[in-house]
mmCIF file of C-alpha atoms in Angstrom:
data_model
loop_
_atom_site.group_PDB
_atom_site.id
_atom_site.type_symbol
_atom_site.label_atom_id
_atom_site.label_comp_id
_atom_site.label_asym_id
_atom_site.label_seq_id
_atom_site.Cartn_x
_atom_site.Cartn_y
_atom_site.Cartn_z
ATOM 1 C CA UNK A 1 -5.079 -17.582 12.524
ATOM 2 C CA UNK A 2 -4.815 -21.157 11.566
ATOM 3 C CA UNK A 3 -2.283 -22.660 9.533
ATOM 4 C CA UNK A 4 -3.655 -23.328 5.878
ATOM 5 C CA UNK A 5 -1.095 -24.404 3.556
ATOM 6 C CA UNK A 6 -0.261 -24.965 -0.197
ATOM 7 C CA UNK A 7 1.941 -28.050 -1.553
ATOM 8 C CA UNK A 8 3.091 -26.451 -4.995
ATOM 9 C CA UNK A 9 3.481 -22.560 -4.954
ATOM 10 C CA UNK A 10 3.673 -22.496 -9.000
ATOM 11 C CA UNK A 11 2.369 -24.355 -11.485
ATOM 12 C CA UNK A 12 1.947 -24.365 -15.305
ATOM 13 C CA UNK A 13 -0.253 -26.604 -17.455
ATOM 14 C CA UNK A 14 -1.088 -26.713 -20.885
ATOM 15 C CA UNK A 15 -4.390 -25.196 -22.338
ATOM 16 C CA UNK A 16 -6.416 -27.851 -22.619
ATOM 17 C CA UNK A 17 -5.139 -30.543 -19.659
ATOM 18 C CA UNK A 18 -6.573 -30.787 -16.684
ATOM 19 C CA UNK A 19 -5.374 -28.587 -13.128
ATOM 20 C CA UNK A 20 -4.566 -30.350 -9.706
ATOM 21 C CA UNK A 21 -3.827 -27.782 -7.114
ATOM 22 C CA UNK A 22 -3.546 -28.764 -3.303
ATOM 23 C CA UNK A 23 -4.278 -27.466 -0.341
ATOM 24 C CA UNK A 24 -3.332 -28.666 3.522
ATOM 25 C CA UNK A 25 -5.055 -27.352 6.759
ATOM 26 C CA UNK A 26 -4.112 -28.017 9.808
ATOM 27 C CA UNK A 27 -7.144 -27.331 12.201
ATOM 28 C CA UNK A 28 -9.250 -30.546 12.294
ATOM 29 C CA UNK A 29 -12.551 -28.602 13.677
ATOM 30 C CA UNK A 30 -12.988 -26.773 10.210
ATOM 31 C CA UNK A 31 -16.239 -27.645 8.658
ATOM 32 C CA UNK A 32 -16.467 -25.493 5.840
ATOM 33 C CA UNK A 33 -13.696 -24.702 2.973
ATOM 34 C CA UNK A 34 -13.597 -22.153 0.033
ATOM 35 C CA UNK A 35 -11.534 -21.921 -2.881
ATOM 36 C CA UNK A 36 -10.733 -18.877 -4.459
ATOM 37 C CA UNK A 37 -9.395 -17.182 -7.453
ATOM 38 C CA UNK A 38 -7.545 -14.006 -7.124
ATOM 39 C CA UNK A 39 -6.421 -12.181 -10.828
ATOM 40 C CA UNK A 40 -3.760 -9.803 -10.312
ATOM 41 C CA UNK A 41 -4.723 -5.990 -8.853
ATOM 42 C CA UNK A 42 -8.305 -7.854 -7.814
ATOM 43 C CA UNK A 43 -10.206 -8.964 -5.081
ATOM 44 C CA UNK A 44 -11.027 -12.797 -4.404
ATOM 45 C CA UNK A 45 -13.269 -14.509 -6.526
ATOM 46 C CA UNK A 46 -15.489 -17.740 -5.333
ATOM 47 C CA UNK A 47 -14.585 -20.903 -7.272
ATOM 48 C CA UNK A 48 -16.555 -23.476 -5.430
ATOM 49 C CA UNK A 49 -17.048 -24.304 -1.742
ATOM 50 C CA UNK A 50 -17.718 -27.710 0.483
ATOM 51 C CA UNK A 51 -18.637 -28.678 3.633
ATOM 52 C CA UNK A 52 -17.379 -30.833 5.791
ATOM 53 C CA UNK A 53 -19.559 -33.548 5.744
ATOM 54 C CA UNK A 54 -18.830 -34.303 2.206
ATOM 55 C CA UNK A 55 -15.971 -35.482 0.212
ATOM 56 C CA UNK A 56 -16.407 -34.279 -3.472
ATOM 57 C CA UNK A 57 -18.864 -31.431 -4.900
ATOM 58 C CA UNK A 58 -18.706 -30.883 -8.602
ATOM 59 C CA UNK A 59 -19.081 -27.147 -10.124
ATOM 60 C CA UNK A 60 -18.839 -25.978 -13.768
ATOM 61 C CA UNK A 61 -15.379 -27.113 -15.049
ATOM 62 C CA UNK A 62 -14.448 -27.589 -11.418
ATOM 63 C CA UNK A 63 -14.399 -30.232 -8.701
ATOM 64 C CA UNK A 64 -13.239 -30.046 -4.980
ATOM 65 C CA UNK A 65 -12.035 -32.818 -3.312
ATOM 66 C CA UNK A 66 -12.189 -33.118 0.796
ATOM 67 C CA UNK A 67 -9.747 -35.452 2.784
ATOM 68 C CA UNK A 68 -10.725 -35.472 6.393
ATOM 69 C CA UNK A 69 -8.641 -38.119 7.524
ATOM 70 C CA UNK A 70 -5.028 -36.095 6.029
ATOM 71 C CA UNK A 71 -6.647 -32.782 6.156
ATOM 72 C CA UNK A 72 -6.239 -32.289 2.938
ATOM 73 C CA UNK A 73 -8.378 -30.250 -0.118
ATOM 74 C CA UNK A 74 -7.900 -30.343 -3.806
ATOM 75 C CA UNK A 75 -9.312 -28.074 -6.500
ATOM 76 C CA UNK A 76 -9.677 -29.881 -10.089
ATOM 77 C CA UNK A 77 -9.723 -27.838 -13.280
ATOM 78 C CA UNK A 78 -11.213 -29.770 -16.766
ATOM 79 C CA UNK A 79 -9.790 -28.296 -19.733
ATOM 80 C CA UNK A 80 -7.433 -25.510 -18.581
ATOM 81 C CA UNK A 81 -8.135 -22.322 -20.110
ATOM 82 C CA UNK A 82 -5.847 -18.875 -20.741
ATOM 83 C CA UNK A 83 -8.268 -17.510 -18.544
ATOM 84 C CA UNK A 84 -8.271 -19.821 -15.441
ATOM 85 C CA UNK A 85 -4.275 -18.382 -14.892
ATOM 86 C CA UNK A 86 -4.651 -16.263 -11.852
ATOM 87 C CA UNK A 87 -3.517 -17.505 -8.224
ATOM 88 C CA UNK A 88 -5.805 -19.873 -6.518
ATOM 89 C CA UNK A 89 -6.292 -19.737 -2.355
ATOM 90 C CA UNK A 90 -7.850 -22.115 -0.172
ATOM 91 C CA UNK A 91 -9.897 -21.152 2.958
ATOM 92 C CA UNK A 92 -11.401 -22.937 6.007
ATOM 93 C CA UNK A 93 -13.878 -21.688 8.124
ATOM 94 C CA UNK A 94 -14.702 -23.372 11.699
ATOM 95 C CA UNK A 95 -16.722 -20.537 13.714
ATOM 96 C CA UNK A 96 -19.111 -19.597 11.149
ATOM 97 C CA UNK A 97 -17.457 -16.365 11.101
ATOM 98 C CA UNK A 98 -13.588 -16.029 10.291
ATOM 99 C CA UNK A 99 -12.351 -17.108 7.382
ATOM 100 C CA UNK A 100 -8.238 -18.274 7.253
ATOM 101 C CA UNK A 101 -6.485 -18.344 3.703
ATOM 102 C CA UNK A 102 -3.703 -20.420 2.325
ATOM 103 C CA UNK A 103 -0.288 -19.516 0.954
ATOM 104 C CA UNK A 104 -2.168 -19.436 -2.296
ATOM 105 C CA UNK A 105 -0.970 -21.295 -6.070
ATOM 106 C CA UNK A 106 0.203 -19.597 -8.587
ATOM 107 C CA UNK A 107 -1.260 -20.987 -12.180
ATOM 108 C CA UNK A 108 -0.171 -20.779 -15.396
ATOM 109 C CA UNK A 109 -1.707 -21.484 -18.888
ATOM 110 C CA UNK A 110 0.443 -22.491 -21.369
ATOM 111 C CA UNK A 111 -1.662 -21.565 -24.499
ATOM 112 C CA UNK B 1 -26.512 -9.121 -7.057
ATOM 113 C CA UNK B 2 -23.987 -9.250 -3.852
ATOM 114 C CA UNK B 3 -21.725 -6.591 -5.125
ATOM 115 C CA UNK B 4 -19.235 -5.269 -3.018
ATOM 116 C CA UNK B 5 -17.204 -2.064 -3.929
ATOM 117 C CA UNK B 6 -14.311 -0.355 -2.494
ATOM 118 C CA UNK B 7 -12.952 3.588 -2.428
ATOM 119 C CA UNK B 8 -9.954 4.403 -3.099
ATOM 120 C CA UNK B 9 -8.533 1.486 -5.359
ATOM 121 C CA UNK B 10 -5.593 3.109 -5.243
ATOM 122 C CA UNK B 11 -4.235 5.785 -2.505
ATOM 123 C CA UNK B 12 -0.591 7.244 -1.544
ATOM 124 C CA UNK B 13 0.227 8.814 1.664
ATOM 125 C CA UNK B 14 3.032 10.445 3.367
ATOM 126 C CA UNK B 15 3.963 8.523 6.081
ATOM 127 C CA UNK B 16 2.261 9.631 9.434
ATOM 128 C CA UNK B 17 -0.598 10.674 7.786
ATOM 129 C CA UNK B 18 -3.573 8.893 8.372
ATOM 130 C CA UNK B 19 -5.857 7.196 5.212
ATOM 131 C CA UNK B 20 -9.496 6.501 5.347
ATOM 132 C CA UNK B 21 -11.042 2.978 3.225
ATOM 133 C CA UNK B 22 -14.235 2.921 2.429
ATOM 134 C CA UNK B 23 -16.305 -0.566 1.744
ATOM 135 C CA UNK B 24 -19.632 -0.527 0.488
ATOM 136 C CA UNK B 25 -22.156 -3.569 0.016
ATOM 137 C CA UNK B 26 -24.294 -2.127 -2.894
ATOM 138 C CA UNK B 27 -27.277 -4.319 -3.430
ATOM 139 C CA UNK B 28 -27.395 -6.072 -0.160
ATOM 140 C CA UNK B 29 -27.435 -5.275 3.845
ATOM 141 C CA UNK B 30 -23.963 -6.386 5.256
ATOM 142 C CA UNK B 31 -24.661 -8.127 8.643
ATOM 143 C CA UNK B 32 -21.245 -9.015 9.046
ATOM 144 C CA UNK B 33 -18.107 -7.100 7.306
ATOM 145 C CA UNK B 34 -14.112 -8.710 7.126
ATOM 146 C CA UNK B 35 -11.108 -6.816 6.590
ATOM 147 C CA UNK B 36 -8.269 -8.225 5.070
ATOM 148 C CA UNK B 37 -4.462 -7.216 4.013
ATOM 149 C CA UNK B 38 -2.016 -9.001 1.646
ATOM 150 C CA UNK B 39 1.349 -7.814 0.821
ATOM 151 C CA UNK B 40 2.701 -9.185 -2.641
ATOM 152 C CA UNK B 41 2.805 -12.705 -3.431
ATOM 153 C CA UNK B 42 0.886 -13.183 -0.043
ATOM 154 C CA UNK B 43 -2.205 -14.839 1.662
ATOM 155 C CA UNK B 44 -5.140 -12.681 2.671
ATOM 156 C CA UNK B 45 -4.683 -12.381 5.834
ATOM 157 C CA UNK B 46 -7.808 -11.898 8.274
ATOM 158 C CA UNK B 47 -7.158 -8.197 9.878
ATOM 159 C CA UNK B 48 -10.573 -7.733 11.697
ATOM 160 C CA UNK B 49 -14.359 -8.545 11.592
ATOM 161 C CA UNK B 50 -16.713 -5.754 11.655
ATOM 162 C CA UNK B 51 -20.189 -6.329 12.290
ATOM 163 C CA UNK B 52 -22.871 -3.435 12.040
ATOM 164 C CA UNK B 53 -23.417 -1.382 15.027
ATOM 165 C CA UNK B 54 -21.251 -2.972 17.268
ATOM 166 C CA UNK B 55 -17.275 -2.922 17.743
ATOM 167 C CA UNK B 56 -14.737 -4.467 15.667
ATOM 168 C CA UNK B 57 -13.173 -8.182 16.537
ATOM 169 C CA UNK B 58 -9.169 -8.049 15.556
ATOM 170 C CA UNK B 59 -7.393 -10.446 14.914
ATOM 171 C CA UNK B 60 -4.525 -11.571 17.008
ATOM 172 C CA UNK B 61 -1.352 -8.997 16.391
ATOM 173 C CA UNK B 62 -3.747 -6.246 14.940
ATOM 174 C CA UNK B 63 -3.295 -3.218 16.239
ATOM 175 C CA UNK B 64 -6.733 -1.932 16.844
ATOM 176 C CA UNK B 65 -5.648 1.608 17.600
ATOM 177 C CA UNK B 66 -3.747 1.912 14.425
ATOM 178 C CA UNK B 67 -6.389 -0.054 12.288
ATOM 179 C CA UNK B 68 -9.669 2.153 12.972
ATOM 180 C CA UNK B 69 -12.589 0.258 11.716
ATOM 181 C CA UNK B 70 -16.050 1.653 12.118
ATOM 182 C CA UNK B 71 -19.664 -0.301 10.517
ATOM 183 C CA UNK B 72 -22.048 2.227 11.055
ATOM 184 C CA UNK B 73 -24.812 0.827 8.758
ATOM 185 C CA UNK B 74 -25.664 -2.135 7.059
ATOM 186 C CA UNK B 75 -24.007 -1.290 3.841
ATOM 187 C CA UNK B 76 -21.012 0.436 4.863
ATOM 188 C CA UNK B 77 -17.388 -0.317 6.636
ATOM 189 C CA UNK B 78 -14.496 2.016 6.611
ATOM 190 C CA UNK B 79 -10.974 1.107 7.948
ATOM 191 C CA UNK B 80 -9.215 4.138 9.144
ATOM 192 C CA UNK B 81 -5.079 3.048 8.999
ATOM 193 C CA UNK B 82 -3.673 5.876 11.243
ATOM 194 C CA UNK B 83 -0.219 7.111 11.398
ATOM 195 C CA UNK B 84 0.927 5.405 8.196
ATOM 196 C CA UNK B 85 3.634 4.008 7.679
ATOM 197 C CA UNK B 86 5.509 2.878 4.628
ATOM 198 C CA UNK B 87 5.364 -0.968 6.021
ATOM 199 C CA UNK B 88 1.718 -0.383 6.202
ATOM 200 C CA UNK B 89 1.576 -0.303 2.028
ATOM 201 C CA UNK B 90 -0.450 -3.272 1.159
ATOM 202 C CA UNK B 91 -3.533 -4.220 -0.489
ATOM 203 C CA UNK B 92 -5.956 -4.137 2.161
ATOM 204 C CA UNK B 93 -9.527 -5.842 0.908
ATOM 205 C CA UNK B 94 -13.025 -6.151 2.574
ATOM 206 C CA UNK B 95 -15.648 -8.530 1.852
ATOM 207 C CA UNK B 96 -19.044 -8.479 3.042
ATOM 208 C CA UNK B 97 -21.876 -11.227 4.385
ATOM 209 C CA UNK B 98 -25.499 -10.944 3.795
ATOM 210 C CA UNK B 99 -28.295 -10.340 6.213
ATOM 211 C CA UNK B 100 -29.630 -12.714 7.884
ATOM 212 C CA UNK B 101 -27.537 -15.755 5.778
ATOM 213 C CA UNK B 102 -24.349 -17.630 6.497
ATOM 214 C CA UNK B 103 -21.105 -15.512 7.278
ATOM 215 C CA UNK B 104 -19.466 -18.299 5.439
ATOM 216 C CA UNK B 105 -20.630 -16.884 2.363
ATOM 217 C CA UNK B 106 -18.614 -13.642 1.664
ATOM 218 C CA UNK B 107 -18.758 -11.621 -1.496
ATOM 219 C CA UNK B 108 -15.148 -9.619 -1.928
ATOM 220 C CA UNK B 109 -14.210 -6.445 -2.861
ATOM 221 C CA UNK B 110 -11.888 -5.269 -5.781
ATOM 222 C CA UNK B 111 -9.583 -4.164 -2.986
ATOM 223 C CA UNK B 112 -7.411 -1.163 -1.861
ATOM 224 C CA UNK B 113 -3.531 -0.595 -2.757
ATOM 225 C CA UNK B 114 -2.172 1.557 -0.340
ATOM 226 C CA UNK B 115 1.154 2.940 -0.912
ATOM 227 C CA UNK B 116 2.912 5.130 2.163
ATOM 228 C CA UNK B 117 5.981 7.354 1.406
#
């Protein structure tokens, strides 16, 4: 599979701040990226998706952020919540088909 | 809508038995079905892609004798791990595409711990 990486394996905020979790990929003919939630014991949840022609998409509470040029994705949080701790995966998609995860991010609300 | 369920959520097996998955799409017709494994503190890895009547794509360094996946109908995949053993204990999860949209938009399932002895 291709190589989809994560900058910070762990981190913690405080309720209330705002989350910055980062993403790399490495295969330049992705067009289409995912993030993900996964709580513990559970499958994947869908956060918020983008394609490639774009460069920011805005969701409930959440905003993605799409850097062709360094091949780089970002997944804001507003307003941390207790329940937004869970680990957080990134996933590009370039055949229409297969989908390729990253290390994942572990997050951490600090109530 | 686009619920996708999973049976077992949780099995043990002795090792070189074999253990049957079932995934199920229940309010939708799965073109398109992906198998996935992750081992603790892991990425999902991509195992295989599964698409109704027709054989199973694996992914490179899947063993697709040991990893039996069958789609027979539009709302079910099973993955067949044969001849377990105990480095085969992961969480192994499915998701599932809808008929006639995008395969990029996969709905998950709860997922399968599988725990050989």
């Amino acid at each position: 599979g291709e190589s989809v990486g994560l900058h910070l394996p762990t981190l913690s905020v405080q309720e209330g701040d705002n989350s910055i979790i980062n993403c790399a990929y490495s295969n330049s003919a992705s067009d289409y990226f995912i993030w993900y939630k996964q709580e513990s014991g559970k499958g994947p949840q869908f956060i918020i998706d983008i394609r490639s022609n774009m460069d920011k998409r805005q969701g409930q509470r959440v905003t993605v952020l799409l850097n062709k040029t360094v091949k780089h994705l970002s997944l804001q949080i507003a307003a941390t919540q207790p329940g937004d701790s869970a680990v957080y995966f990134c996933a590009e998609g370039y055949t229409g088909n297969q989908f390729y995860f990253g290390t994942g991010t572990s997050l951490t609300v600090i109530p | 809508g686009a619920v996708v369920s999973q049976h077992p959520s949780w099995v043990i097996c002795k090792s070189g038995t074999s253990v049957k998955i079932e995934c199920r799409s229940l309010d939708f017709q799965a073109t398109t079905m992906f198998w996935y494994r992750q081992f603790p503190k892991q990425s999902l890895m991509l195992m295989a892609t599964s698409n109704e009547g027709s054989k199973a794509t694996y992914e490179q360094g899947v063993e697709k004798d040991k990893f039996l996946i069958n789609h027979a109908s539009l709302t079910l995949s099973t993955l067949t791990v044969t001849s377990a053993h105990p480095e085969d204990s992961s969480f192994y999860i499915c998701s599932a595409s809808h008929r006639g949209q995008s395969s990029y938009e996969q709905y998950f399932g709860p997922g399968t711990r599988l725990t050989v002895t």
